[in-house]
CSV table of C-alpha atoms in Angstrom, one decimal:
chain,number,residue,atom,x,y,z
B,1,ASN,CA,81.9,108.2,97.6
B,2,ALA,CA,82.7,106.3,94.4
B,3,GLY,CA,86.3,105.8,95.5
B,4,VAL,CA,88.8,105.3,92.6
B,5,THR,CA,87.1,105.0,89.2
B,6,GLN,CA,89.0,103.7,86.1
B,7,THR,CA,87.9,103.6,82.5
B,8,PRO,CA,87.8,101.7,80.3
B,9,LYS,CA,87.6,98.3,81.9
B,10,PHE,CA,88.7,96.5,78.7
B,11,GLN,CA,90.5,97.7,75.7
B,12,VAL,CA,92.1,96.1,72.6
B,13,LEU,CA,94.6,98.1,70.6
B,14,LYS,CA,96.7,97.5,67.6
B,15,THR,CA,100.5,98.1,67.8
B,16,GLY,CA,101.3,101.7,67.3
B,17,GLN,CA,97.9,103.1,68.4
B,18,SER,CA,97.6,105.5,71.2
B,19,MET,CA,95.1,105.7,74.0
B,20,THR,CA,94.5,107.1,77.5
B,21,LEU,CA,93.4,105.2,80.6
B,22,GLN,CA,91.4,107.5,82.8
B,23,CYS,CA,91.5,107.5,86.6
B,24,ALA,CA,89.5,109.7,88.9
B,25,GLN,CA,89.1,109.7,92.7
B,26,ASP,CA,86.7,111.6,94.9
B,27,MET,CA,88.4,111.1,98.3
B,28,ASN,CA,90.6,114.3,98.0
B,29,HIS,CA,93.7,112.1,98.0
B,30,GLU,CA,97.0,113.9,97.3
B,31,TYR,CA,98.8,110.8,96.1
B,32,MET,CA,97.9,108.9,93.0
B,33,SER,CA,99.7,106.2,91.1
B,34,TRP,CA,99.5,103.7,88.2
B,35,TYR,CA,100.6,100.1,88.5
B,36,ARG,CA,100.7,97.3,85.9
B,37,GLN,CA,100.1,93.7,86.9
B,38,ASP,CA,101.5,90.8,84.9
B,39,PRO,CA,101.5,87.1,85.8
B,40,GLY,CA,104.2,86.3,88.3
B,41,MET,CA,105.5,89.9,88.4
B,42,GLY,CA,103.2,91.3,91.1
B,43,LEU,CA,102.3,95.0,90.9
B,44,ARG,CA,104.9,97.3,89.4
B,45,LEU,CA,104.8,101.0,89.7
B,46,ILE,CA,104.7,103.0,86.4
B,47,HIS,CA,104.2,106.6,87.5
B,48,TYR,CA,103.0,108.5,90.5
B,49,SER,CA,102.0,111.9,91.7
B,50,VAL,CA,102.0,113.5,95.1
B,51,GLY,CA,99.8,116.4,94.1
B,52,ALA,CA,98.5,118.5,91.2
B,53,GLY,CA,101.3,119.5,88.8
B,54,ILE,CA,103.8,117.0,90.3
B,55,THR,CA,104.6,113.6,88.7
B,56,ASP,CA,107.4,111.2,88.9
B,57,GLN,CA,108.6,107.9,87.4
B,58,GLY,CA,108.3,104.6,89.0
B,59,GLU,CA,109.9,101.3,88.2
B,60,VAL,CA,108.6,100.8,84.7
B,61,PRO,CA,107.8,104.2,83.1
B,62,ASN,CA,109.0,103.7,79.5
B,63,GLY,CA,106.2,104.0,77.0
B,64,TYR,CA,103.8,105.8,79.3
B,65,ASN,CA,103.1,109.4,80.0
B,66,VAL,CA,101.1,111.0,82.8
B,67,SER,CA,99.9,114.4,83.9
B,68,ARG,CA,98.1,115.7,87.0
B,69,SER,CA,96.2,118.9,86.3
B,70,THR,CA,93.7,118.4,89.1
B,71,THR,CA,93.7,116.6,92.4
B,72,GLU,CA,90.9,114.3,91.2
B,73,ASP,CA,92.3,113.0,87.9
B,74,PHE,CA,95.4,111.1,86.9
B,75,PRO,CA,95.3,109.8,83.3
B,76,LEU,CA,97.8,107.4,81.9
B,77,ARG,CA,98.7,107.8,78.2
B,78,LEU,CA,100.2,105.2,75.9
B,79,LEU,CA,101.5,107.1,72.9
B,80,SER,CA,102.4,104.1,70.7
B,81,ALA,CA,101.2,100.9,72.1
B,82,ALA,CA,103.4,97.8,72.0
B,83,PRO,CA,102.5,94.1,72.6
B,84,SER,CA,104.7,94.3,75.8
B,85,GLN,CA,102.2,96.7,77.2
B,86,THR,CA,99.5,94.0,77.3
B,87,SER,CA,98.6,94.0,81.0
B,88,VAL,CA,96.1,94.8,83.7
B,89,TYR,CA,96.5,98.4,84.9
B,90,PHE,CA,95.5,99.6,88.3
B,91,CYS,CA,95.2,103.2,89.4
B,92,ALA,CA,95.6,103.7,93.2
B,93,SER,CA,95.4,106.7,95.5
B,94,ARG,CA,96.0,107.4,99.1
B,95,ALA,CA,95.9,110.3,101.6
B,96,GLN,CA,99.2,111.9,102.6
B,97,SER,CA,98.3,111.3,106.2
B,98,ASN,CA,98.2,108.4,108.7
B,99,THR,CA,99.6,105.2,107.3
B,100,GLY,CA,99.0,105.7,103.6
B,101,GLU,CA,96.6,102.8,102.8
B,102,LEU,CA,96.3,102.5,99.0
B,103,PHE,CA,92.8,102.4,97.5
B,104,PHE,CA,92.7,100.7,94.1
B,105,GLY,CA,90.5,101.1,91.1
B,106,GLU,CA,88.8,98.1,89.5
B,107,GLY,CA,91.5,97.7,86.9
B,108,SER,CA,91.7,98.1,83.1
B,109,ARG,CA,92.6,95.1,81.0
B,110,LEU,CA,94.6,96.2,77.9
B,111,THR,CA,95.5,93.9,75.0
B,112,VAL,CA,97.8,95.1,72.3
B,113,LEU,CA,97.8,93.0,69.1
T,1,GLY,CA,114.8,101.4,96.8
T,2,GLU,CA,113.1,98.6,98.7
T,3,ASN,CA,113.9,95.0,97.8
T,4,VAL,CA,110.9,92.9,98.7
T,5,GLU,CA,110.6,89.1,98.5
T,6,GLN,CA,107.6,86.9,99.4
T,7,HIS,CA,107.6,83.2,100.2
T,8,PRO,CA,106.2,80.9,99.1
T,9,SER,CA,104.9,82.0,95.7
T,10,THR,CA,102.1,79.4,95.9
T,11,LEU,CA,100.7,77.8,99.0
T,12,SER,CA,98.1,75.1,99.1
T,13,VAL,CA,96.4,74.2,102.4
T,14,GLN,CA,93.5,72.1,103.4
T,15,GLU,CA,90.4,74.0,104.5
T,16,GLY,CA,90.5,74.6,108.3
T,17,ASP,CA,94.3,74.5,108.4
T,18,SER,CA,96.6,77.5,109.0
T,19,ALA,CA,98.6,79.4,106.3
T,20,VAL,CA,101.7,81.5,106.8
T,21,ILE,CA,103.2,83.8,104.2
T,22,LYS,CA,106.5,85.5,104.8
T,23,CYS,CA,107.8,88.8,103.4
T,24,THR,CA,111.4,90.0,103.7
T,25,TYR,CA,112.6,93.5,102.9
T,26,SER,CA,115.8,95.4,102.7
T,27,ASP,CA,115.2,99.0,103.7
T,28,SER,CA,115.7,99.5,107.5
T,29,ALA,CA,113.8,102.7,107.3
T,30,SER,CA,110.5,100.8,106.6
T,31,ASN,CA,108.2,101.1,109.5
T,32,TYR,CA,104.8,100.3,108.0
T,33,PHE,CA,103.9,96.8,106.9
T,34,PRO,CA,100.7,96.1,105.1
T,35,TRP,CA,99.2,93.1,103.5
T,36,TYR,CA,96.9,93.3,100.5
T,37,LYS,CA,94.5,90.6,99.3
T,38,GLN,CA,93.5,90.3,95.7
T,39,GLU,CA,90.7,87.9,94.8
T,40,LEU,CA,90.5,86.6,91.2
T,41,GLY,CA,89.5,89.3,88.9
T,42,LYS,CA,89.2,91.9,91.6
T,43,ARG,CA,91.3,94.8,92.9
T,44,PRO,CA,93.8,94.5,95.7
T,45,GLN,CA,92.5,95.6,99.1
T,46,LEU,CA,94.2,96.1,102.4
T,47,ILE,CA,93.4,93.4,104.9
T,48,ILE,CA,95.8,94.1,107.8
T,49,ASP,CA,98.8,96.2,108.6
T,50,ILE,CA,101.2,96.8,111.4
T,51,ARG,CA,103.5,99.6,112.5
T,52,SER,CA,107.1,99.0,113.6
T,53,ASN,CA,106.4,99.8,117.2
T,54,VAL,CA,104.1,96.8,117.5
T,55,GLY,CA,105.3,93.2,117.2
T,56,GLU,CA,102.0,91.5,116.4
T,57,LYS,CA,98.5,92.5,115.4
T,58,LYS,CA,95.4,90.3,115.1
T,59,ASP,CA,92.0,90.7,113.4
T,60,GLN,CA,89.8,87.7,113.9
T,61,ARG,CA,91.4,84.9,111.9
T,62,ILE,CA,94.3,86.9,110.4
T,63,ALA,CA,97.4,88.2,112.1
T,64,VAL,CA,100.6,89.9,111.2
T,65,THR,CA,103.9,89.4,113.0
T,66,LEU,CA,107.0,91.6,112.6
T,67,ASN,CA,110.7,90.8,113.2
T,68,LYS,CA,112.3,94.2,112.5
T,69,THR,CA,115.7,93.0,113.4
T,70,ALA,CA,115.6,90.3,110.8
T,71,LYS,CA,113.7,92.5,108.4
T,72,HIS,CA,110.7,90.2,107.8
T,73,PHE,CA,107.1,90.1,108.6
T,74,SER,CA,104.5,87.4,108.2
T,75,LEU,CA,100.8,87.0,107.5
T,76,HIS,CA,99.1,84.3,109.4
T,77,ILE,CA,95.6,82.9,108.5
T,78,THR,CA,94.0,80.4,110.9
T,79,GLU,CA,91.0,78.1,110.2
T,80,THR,CA,91.3,78.8,106.5
T,81,GLN,CA,88.1,79.0,104.5
T,82,PRO,CA,87.3,78.9,100.8
T,83,GLU,CA,87.0,82.7,100.6
T,84,ASP,CA,90.6,83.0,101.7
T,85,SER,CA,91.7,81.7,98.3
T,86,ALA,CA,93.4,84.7,96.7
T,87,VAL,CA,96.8,86.3,96.0
T,88,TYR,CA,98.3,88.1,98.9
T,89,PHE,CA,100.8,90.9,98.5
T,90,CYS,CA,103.1,92.6,101.1
T,91,ALA,CA,104.3,96.2,100.6
T,92,PRO,CA,106.7,97.3,103.3
T,93,THR,CA,107.3,101.1,103.3
T,94,GLN,CA,108.0,104.1,105.4
T,95,GLY,CA,104.7,105.3,106.7
T,96,VAL,CA,103.5,108.8,105.7
T,97,TRP,CA,103.2,109.8,109.3
T,98,SER,CA,107.0,109.5,109.6
T,99,GLY,CA,107.9,111.3,106.5
T,100,GLY,CA,107.5,108.5,104.0
T,101,GLY,CA,105.1,108.4,101.1
T,102,ALA,CA,107.1,110.5,98.8
T,103,ASP,CA,107.3,107.7,96.3
T,104,GLY,CA,105.4,104.6,95.4
T,105,LEU,CA,105.0,101.3,97.2
T,106,THR,CA,107.1,98.4,96.2
T,107,PHE,CA,105.0,95.2,96.3
T,108,GLY,CA,106.2,91.7,96.7
T,109,LYS,CA,105.5,89.4,93.7
T,110,GLY,CA,102.5,87.8,95.6
T,111,THR,CA,101.6,84.5,97.1
T,112,HIS,CA,98.8,82.5,95.6
T,113,LEU,CA,96.9,80.9,98.4
T,114,ILE,CA,94.8,77.9,97.4
T,115,ILE,CA,92.3,76.4,99.9
T,116,GLN,CA,91.7,72.8,99.2
T,117,PRO,CA,88.2,71.5,100.2
């Protein structure tokens, strides 16, 4: 199993550009989520999904869109990047059983100029 | 939603000494209490967790203790080593086995543990 795979690992954007961060998991996890990590702010939830076709907003959803067309994939879209979206982004998944341990991807470092 | 606080935000200890990080939470429905470790430039990973029906759990040099009445739980690391240097996050929640997991985890802001040689 590859676990949770995120691409790209690094990206530089100009203000106003759009891009998609990809996330895929091969553990058949129902739950997937996106977090952003900023210095001193911990991990803040952007969007999450409890299954294909179902998404919901987290703590900081503004400026981001998500969709969940398959169990495996959960892309995060920035429609018009802003410097405030400079951050490290983590995708995480878990099974809807047992405790719910989160499995994280390696992270994507995004810089918006 | 859950209000989570971690203390201290930074902890510096001598190698070989013990370290304790405390996490307080607000939601009395929380019954699952994990700790995640994030080394510099790496992803967070679960290192230990506890359910509310247990007061303490140990795994070699790390342990977690829970005070459900006071709504706090703590991570204890004994005989600290250089590889313990990392940021540690707590994320109290309602476990999926008890009907939780319908939304996302709320993480504490993290504790930066520094092991001095």
